[in-house]
Coordinates of C-alpha atoms in Angstrom, one line a residue:
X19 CA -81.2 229.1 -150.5
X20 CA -82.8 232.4 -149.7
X21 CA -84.1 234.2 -146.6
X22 CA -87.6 235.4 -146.1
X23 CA -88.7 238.2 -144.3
X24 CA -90.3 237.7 -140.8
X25 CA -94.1 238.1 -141.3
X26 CA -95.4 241.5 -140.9
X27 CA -91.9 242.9 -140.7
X28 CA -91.6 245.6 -143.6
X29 CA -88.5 244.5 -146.4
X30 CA -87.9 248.3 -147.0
X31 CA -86.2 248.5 -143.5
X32 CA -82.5 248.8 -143.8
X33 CA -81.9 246.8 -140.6
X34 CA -84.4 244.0 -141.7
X35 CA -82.5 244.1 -144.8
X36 CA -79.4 243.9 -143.4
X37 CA -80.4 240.9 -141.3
X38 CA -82.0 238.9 -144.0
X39 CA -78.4 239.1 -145.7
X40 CA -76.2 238.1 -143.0
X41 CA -78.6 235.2 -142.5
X42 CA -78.4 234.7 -146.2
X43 CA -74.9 234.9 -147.0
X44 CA -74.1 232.2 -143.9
X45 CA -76.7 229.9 -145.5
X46 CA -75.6 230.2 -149.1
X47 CA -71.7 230.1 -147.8
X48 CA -70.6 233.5 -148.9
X49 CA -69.6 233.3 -145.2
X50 CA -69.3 231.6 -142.2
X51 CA -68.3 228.2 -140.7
X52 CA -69.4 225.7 -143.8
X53 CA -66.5 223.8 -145.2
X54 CA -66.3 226.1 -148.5
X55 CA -67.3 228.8 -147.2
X56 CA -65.0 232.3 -146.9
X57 CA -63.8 233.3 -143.1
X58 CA -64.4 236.9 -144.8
X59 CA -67.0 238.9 -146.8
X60 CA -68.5 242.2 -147.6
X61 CA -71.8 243.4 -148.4
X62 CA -73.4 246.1 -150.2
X63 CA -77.3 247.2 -149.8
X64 CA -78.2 248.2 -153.6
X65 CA -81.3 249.4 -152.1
X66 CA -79.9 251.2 -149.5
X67 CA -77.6 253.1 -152.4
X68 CA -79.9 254.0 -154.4
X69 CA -82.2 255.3 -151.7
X70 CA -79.2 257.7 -150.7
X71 CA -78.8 258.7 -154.1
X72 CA -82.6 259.3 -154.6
X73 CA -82.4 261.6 -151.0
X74 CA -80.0 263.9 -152.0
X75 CA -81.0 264.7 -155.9
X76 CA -84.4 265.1 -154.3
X77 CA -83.4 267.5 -151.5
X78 CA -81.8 269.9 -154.3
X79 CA -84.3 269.6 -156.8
X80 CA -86.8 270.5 -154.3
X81 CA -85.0 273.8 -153.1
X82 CA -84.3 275.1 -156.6
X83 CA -85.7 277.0 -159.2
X84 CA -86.8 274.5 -162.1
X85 CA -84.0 273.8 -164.7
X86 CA -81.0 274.9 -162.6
X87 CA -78.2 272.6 -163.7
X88 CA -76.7 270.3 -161.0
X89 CA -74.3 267.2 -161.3
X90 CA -74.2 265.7 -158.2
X91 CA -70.3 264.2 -158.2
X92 CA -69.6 261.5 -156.4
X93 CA -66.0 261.2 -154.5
X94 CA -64.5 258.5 -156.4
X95 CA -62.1 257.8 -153.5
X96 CA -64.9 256.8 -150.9
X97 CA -65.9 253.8 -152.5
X98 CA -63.6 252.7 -155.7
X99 CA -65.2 249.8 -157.3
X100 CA -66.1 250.3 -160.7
X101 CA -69.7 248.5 -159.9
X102 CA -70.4 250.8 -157.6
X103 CA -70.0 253.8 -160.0
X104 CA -72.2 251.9 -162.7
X105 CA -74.6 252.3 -160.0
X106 CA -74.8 255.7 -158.9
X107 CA -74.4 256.6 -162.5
X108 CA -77.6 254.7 -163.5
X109 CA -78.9 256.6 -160.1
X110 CA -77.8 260.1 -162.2
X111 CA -74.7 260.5 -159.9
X112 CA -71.6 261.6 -161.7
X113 CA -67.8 260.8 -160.2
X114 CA -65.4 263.2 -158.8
X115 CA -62.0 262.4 -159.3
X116 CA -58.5 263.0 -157.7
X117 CA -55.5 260.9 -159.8
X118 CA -55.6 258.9 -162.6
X119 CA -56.6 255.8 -160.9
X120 CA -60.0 257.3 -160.2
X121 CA -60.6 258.6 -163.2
X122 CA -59.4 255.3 -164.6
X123 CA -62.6 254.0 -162.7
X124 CA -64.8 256.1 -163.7
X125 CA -64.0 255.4 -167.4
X126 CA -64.1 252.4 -166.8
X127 CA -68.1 252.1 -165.5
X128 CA -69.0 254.5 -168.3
X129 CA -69.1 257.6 -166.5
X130 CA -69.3 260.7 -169.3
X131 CA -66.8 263.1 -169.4
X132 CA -69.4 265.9 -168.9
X133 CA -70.5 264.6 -165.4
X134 CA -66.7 264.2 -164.3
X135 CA -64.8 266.6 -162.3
X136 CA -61.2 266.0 -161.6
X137 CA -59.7 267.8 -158.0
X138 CA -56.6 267.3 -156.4
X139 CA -54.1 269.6 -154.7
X140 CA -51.1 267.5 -156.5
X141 CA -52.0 267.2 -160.9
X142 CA -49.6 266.6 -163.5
X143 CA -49.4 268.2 -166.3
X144 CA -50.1 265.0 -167.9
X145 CA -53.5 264.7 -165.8
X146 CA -54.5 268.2 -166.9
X147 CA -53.7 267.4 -170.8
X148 CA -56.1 264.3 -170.8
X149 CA -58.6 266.1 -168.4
X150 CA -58.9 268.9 -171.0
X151 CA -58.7 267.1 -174.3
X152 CA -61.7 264.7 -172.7
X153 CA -63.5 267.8 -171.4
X154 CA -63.6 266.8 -168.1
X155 CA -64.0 269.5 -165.3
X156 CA -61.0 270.7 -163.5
X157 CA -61.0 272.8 -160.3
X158 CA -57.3 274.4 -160.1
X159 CA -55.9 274.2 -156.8
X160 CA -53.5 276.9 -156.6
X161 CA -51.6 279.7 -158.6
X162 CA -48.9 277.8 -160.7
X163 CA -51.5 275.3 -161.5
X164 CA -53.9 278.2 -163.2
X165 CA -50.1 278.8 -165.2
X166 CA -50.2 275.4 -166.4
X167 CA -53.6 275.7 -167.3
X168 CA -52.9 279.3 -169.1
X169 CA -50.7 277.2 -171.2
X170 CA -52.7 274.3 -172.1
X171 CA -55.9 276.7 -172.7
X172 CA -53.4 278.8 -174.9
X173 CA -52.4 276.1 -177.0
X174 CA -56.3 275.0 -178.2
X175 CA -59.9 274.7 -177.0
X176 CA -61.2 272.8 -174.4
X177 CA -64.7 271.5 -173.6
X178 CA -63.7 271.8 -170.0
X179 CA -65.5 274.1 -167.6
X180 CA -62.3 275.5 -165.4
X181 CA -62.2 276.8 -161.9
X182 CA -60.4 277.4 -158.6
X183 CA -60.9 275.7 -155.8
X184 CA -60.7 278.3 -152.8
X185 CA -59.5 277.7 -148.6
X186 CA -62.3 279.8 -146.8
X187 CA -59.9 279.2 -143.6
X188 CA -63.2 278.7 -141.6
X189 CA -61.5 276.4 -139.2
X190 CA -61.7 273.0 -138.2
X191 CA -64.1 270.0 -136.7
X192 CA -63.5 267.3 -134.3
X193 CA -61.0 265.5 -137.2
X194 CA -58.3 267.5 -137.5
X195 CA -56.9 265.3 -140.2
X196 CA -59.6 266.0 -142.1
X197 CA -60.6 269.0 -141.3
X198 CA -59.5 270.8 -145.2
X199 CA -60.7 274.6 -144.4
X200 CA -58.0 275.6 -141.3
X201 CA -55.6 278.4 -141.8
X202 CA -53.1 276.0 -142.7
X203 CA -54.8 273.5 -145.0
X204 CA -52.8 272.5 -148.1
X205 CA -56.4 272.4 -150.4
X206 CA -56.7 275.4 -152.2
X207 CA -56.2 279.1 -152.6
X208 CA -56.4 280.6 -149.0
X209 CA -59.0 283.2 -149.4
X210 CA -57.9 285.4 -145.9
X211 CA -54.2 285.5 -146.7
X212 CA -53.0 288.7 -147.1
X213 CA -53.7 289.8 -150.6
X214 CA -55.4 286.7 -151.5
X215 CA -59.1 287.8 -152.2
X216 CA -57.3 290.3 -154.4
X217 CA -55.4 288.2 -156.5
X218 CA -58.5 285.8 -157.0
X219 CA -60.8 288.5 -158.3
X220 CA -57.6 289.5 -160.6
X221 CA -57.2 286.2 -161.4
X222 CA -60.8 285.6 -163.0
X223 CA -61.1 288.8 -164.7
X224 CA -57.8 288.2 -166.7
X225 CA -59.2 284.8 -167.7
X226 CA -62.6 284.9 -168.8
X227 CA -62.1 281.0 -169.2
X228 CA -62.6 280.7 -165.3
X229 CA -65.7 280.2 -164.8
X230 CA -66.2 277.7 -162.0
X231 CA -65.9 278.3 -157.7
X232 CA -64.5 275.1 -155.8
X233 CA -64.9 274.2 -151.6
X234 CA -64.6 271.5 -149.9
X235 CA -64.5 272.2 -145.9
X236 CA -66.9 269.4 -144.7
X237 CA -66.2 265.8 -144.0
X238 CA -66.7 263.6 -140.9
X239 CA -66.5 265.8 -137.8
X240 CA -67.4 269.2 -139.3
X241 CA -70.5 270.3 -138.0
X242 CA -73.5 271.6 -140.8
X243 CA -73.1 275.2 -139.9
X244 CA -69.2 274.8 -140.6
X245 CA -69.7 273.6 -144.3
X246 CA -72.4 276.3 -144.5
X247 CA -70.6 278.8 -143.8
X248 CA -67.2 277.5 -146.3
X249 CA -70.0 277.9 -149.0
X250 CA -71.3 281.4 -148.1
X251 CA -67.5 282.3 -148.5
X252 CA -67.1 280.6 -151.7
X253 CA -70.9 282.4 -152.5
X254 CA -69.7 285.8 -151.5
X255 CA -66.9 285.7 -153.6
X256 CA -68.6 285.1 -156.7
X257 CA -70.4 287.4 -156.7
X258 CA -67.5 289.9 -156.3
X259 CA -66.3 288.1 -158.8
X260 CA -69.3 288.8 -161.4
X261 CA -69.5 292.2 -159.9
X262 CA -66.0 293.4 -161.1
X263 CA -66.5 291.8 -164.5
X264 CA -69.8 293.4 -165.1
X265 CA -71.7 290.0 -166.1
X266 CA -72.1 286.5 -165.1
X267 CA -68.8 285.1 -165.2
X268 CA -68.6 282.7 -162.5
X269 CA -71.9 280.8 -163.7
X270 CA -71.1 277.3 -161.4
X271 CA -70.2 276.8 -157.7
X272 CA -68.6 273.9 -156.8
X273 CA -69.4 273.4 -153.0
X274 CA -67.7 269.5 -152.3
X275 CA -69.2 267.4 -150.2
X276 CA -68.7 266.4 -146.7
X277 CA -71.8 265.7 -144.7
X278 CA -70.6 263.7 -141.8
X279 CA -72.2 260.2 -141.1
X280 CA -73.8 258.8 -137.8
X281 CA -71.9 256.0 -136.5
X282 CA -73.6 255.4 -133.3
X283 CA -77.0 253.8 -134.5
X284 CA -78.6 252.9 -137.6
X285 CA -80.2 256.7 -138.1
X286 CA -79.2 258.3 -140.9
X287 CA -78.7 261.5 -140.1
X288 CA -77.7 264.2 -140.7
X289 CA -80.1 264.2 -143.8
X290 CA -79.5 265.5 -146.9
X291 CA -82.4 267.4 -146.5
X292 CA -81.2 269.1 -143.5
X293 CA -78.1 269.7 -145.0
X294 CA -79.9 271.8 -147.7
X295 CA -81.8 273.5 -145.2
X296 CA -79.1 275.0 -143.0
X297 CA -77.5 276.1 -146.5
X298 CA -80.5 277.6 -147.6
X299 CA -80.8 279.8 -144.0
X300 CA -77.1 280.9 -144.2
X301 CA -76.6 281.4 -147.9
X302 CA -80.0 281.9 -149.5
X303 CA -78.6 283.3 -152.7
X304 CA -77.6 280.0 -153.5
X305 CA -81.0 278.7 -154.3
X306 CA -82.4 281.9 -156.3
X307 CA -81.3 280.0 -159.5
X308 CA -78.3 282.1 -161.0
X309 CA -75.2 279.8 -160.1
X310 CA -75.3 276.2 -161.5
X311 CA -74.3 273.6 -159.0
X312 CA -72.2 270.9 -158.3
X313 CA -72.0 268.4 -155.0
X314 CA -69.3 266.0 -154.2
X315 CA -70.4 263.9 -151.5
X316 CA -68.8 260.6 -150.6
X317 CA -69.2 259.1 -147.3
X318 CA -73.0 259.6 -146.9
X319 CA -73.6 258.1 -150.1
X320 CA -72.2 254.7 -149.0
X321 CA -71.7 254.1 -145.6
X322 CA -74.9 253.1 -144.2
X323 CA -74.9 250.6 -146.9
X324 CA -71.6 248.5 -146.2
X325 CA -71.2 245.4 -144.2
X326 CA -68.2 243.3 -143.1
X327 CA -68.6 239.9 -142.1
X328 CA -66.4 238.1 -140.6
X329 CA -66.3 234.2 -138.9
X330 CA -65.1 234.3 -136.0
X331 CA -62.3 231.8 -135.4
X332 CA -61.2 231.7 -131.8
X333 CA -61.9 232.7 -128.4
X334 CA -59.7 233.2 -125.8
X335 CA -58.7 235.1 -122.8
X336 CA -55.6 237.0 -121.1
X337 CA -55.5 238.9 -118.0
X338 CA -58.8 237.7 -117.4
X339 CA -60.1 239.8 -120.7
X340 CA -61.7 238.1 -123.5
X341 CA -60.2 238.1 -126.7
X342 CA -62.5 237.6 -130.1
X343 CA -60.3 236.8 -133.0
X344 CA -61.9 237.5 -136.5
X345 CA -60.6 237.8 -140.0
X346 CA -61.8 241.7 -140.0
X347 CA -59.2 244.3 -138.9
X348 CA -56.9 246.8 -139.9
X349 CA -56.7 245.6 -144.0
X350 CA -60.7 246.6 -143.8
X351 CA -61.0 249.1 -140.8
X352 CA -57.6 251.4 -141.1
X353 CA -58.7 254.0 -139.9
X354 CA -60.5 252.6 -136.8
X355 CA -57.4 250.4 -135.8
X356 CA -55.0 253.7 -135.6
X357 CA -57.6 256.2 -134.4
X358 CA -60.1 254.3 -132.5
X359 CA -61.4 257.2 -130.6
X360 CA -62.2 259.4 -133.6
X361 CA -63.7 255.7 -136.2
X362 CA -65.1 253.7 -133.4
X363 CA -67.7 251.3 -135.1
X364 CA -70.5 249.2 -133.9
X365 CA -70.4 245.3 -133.6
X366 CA -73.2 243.4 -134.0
X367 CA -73.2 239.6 -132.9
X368 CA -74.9 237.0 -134.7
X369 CA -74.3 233.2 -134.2
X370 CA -73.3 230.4 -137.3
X371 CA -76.3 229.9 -138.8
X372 CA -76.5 234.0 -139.0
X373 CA -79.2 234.8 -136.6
X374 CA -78.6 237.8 -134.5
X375 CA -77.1 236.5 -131.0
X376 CA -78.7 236.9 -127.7
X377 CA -77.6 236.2 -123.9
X378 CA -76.1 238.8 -121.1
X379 CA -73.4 241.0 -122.7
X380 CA -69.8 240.5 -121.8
X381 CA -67.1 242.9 -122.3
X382 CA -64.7 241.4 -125.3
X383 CA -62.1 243.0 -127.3
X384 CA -62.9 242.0 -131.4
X385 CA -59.5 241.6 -132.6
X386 CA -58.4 241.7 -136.3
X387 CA -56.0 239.3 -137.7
X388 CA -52.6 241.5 -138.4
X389 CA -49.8 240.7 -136.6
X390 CA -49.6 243.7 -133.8
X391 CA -51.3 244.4 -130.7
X392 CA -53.4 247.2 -131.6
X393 CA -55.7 245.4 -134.5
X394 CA -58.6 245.5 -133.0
X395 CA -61.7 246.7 -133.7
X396 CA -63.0 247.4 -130.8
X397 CA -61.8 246.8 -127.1
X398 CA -64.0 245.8 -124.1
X399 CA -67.0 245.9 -125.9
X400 CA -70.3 244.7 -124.3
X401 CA -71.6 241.8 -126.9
X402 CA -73.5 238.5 -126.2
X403 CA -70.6 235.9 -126.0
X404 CA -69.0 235.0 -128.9
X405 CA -67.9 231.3 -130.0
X406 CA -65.7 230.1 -132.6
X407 CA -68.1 229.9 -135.7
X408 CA -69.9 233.0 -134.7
X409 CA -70.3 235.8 -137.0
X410 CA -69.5 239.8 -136.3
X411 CA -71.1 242.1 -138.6
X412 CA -69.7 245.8 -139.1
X413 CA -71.9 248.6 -139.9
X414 CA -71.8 251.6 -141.8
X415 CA -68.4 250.3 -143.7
X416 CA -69.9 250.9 -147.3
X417 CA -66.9 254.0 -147.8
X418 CA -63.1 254.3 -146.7
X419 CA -63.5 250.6 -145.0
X420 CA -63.5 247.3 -147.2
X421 CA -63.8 249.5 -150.5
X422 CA -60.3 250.5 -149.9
X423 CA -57.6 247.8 -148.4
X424 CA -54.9 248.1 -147.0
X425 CA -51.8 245.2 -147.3
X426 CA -50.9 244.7 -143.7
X427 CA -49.5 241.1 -143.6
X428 CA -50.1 240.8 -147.1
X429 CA -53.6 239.9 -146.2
X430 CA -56.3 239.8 -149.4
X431 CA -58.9 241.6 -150.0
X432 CA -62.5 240.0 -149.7
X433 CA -65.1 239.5 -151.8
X434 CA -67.8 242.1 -151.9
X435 CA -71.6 241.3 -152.5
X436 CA -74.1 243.9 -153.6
X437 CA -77.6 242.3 -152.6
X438 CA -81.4 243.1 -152.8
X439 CA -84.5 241.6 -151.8
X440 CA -87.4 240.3 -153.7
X441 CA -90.7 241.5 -152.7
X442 CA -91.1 238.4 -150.9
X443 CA -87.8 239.1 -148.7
X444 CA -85.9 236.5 -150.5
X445 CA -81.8 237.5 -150.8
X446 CA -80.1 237.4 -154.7
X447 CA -76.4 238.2 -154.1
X448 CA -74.4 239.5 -157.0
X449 CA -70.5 239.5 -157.0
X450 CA -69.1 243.1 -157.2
X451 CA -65.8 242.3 -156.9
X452 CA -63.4 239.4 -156.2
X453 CA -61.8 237.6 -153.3
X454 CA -58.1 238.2 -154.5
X455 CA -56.1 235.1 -154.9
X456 CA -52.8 234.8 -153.4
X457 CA -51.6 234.1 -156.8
X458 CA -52.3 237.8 -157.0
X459 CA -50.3 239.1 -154.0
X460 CA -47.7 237.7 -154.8
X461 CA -47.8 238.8 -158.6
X462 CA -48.2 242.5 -157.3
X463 CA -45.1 241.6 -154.8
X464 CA -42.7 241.1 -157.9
X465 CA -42.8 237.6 -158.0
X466 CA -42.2 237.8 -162.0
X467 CA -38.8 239.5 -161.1
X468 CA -37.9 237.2 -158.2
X469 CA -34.4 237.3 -159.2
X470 CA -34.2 241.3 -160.6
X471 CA -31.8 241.9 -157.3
X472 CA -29.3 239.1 -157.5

């Protein structure tokens, strides 16, 4: 059974979209209160993906000189489902990786070796062997790293483009956990330690094989003139860098990724083109055409395009407060549940047959199904109210939500949808990965060595 859209209402719209698929997914009993229908799903917006993937190639390629090489990399770790990197990769978007896991991924939905770069402050020297003999681009992260990678480089060629990923110490956003460009931050080379800038430019002309910058300072909470500024560091240096070696060295920067996502409403913003626009008024150099390119962005790729369902299954009050319980908590939402105030998410109420819900809002807390008090996903929040066979809905969860579960209680990961719409508004679901059977859990629990500890 398919949904249509509403007539005169325009299919493109993310929020129509979005609509049409919680409607359709209750009808076709991907979710919802039917007898064989999941208490749990999650839903991807194909269009939506590739629309973010379309912005931000376009907002480059429009602010450089034809012909200037860029691989836009995206961070594996935001979104790890193997379908999803077939995607972006048929969208021209590489992977950036950070263990072997991710690159495992990566392989795994045909991602080339050239349009792979592999960071991480913590690589084996196993992970640096395979990432050279494949070619794959590593950023060093600090100075007895670049000795490991003296040693591999010594003992044969490598199609790998090298570099080291630099600290800029520009300070931090509103999330200090993620805030990777403080004075103390354990990413990179810090480039305003005493002696630091020195040793880099040292570095680099004793290894002509350097020839790659790396930053990362953005993510959620780090304003746009923040990052920009992390990449007029990492700008300057290069060309100190190619000034001391008398030629063009460093021919690639590396400037990560980061732009932080809105939340709060269904706006996208900031843009990607915006983004390029406050780099292009603090480091213009950047766009004249001499340094290659390479972007890392995670979050804004895929938020905007996730959605948790959930049914809910009972109502209830205490103290006179209403209490929602769902199936969605902290297994999809881990970073909401233990820092509400920094990941608060919107709730949007819709009722069992999947039509958004109406009536006076009440204040409800929409609690998540782990066994502790503090699994919820939001508390007191002003909804229409909710009935046992309702649905909740969870925005803007398409990275670091449902992608990547966490085993409280043993709890199993959902099923995850990507959809699209016909021209005609009708839903086609397509499974992008599995509910996970309890047979499963219990597997990955041991349950082949029940008796190892007797």
């Amino acid at each position: 059974m398919a949904a249509e859209t509403p007539a005169g209402t325009p299919a493109h719209d993310p929020a129509t979209r979005r609509d049409l698929a919680v409607r359709a997914a209750v009808e076709q009993g991907l979710v919802g209160g039917a007898p064989d229908a999941e208490p749990l799903a999650c839903l991807l917006d194909v269009a939506g993906i590739r629309a973010s993937a379309a912005a931000l190639t376009e907002a480059f390629a429009a602010a450089l000189p034809a012909g200037t090489p860029v691989l836009h990399a995206f961070a594996v770790k935001a979104a790890p489902l193997v379908p999803v990197l077939r995607l972006l990769a048929d969208a021209g978007i590489g992977c950036e990786v950070a263990s072997p896991g991710e690159l495992a991924l990566a392989r795994a939905a045909g991602v080339a070796p050239g349009r792979t770069v592999l960071d991480s402050p913590a690589k084996t020297p196993a992970e640096l062997r395979e990432a050279l003999a494949l070619g794959i681009a590593v950023n060093a992260d600090n100075p007895q790293e670049l000795e490991r990678l003296d040693a591999l480089v010594g003992a044969g060629p490598t199609a790998s483009p090298l570099g080291m990923r630099i600290n800029p110490q520009t300070g931090a956003g509103t999330i200090g956990a993620l805030s990777t460009a403080t004075a103390t931050s354990k990413f990179g080379t810090a480039l305003r330690d005493p002696g630091a800038r020195e040793w880099l430019v040292r570095a680099y002309l004793d290894r002509p094989w350097l020839t790659r910058l790396h930053t990362h300072s953005g993510s959620q909470g780090v304003p746009l003139p923040l990052i920009a500024q992390g990449v007029r560091e990492l700008h300057a240096l290069a060309e100190e860098i190619n000034a001391a070696a008398g030629r063009r060295q460093v021919d690639t920067l590396d400037i990560g990724g980061g732009l932080p996502v809105n939340f709060a409403s269904d706006a996208e913003t900031p843009t990607y083109a915006q983004y390029v626009a406050a780099l292009r008024e603090a480091v213009p150099g950047l766009f004249a055409g001499r340094y290659g390119l390479v972007t890392e962005f995670g979050r804004s790729l895929l938020a905007k395009h996730g959605l948790v369902l959930s049914r809910v299954e009972y109502t209830k009050t205490s103290g006179a407060r209403p209490i929602v319980l769902t199936h969605a908590g902290v297994q999809l939402a881990t970073r909401t549940v233990y820092a509400p105030a920094a990941w608060p998410v919107r709730i949007l109420a819709y009722d069992a047959k999947g039509a958004p819900k109406t009536g006076a809002p009440v204040a409800q807390d929409i609690a998540g199904p782990a066994c502790f008090a503090g699994d919820l996903l939001a508390a007191g929040r002003e909804l229409p109210p909710l009935a046992p066979g309702d649905v909740i809905a969870v925005p803007d969860t398409g990275a670091y939500f449902f992608t990547a579960h966490y085993g409280y209680n043993s709890l199993p990961r959902p099923a995850v949808h990507g959809f699209t719409l016909t021209p005609g508004g009708q839903v086609h679901f397509t499974l992008a990965r599995e509910a996970q059977p309890l047979s499963a859990i219990a597997a990955e629990a041991g349950a082949a060595l029940r008796d190892a500890l007797l």
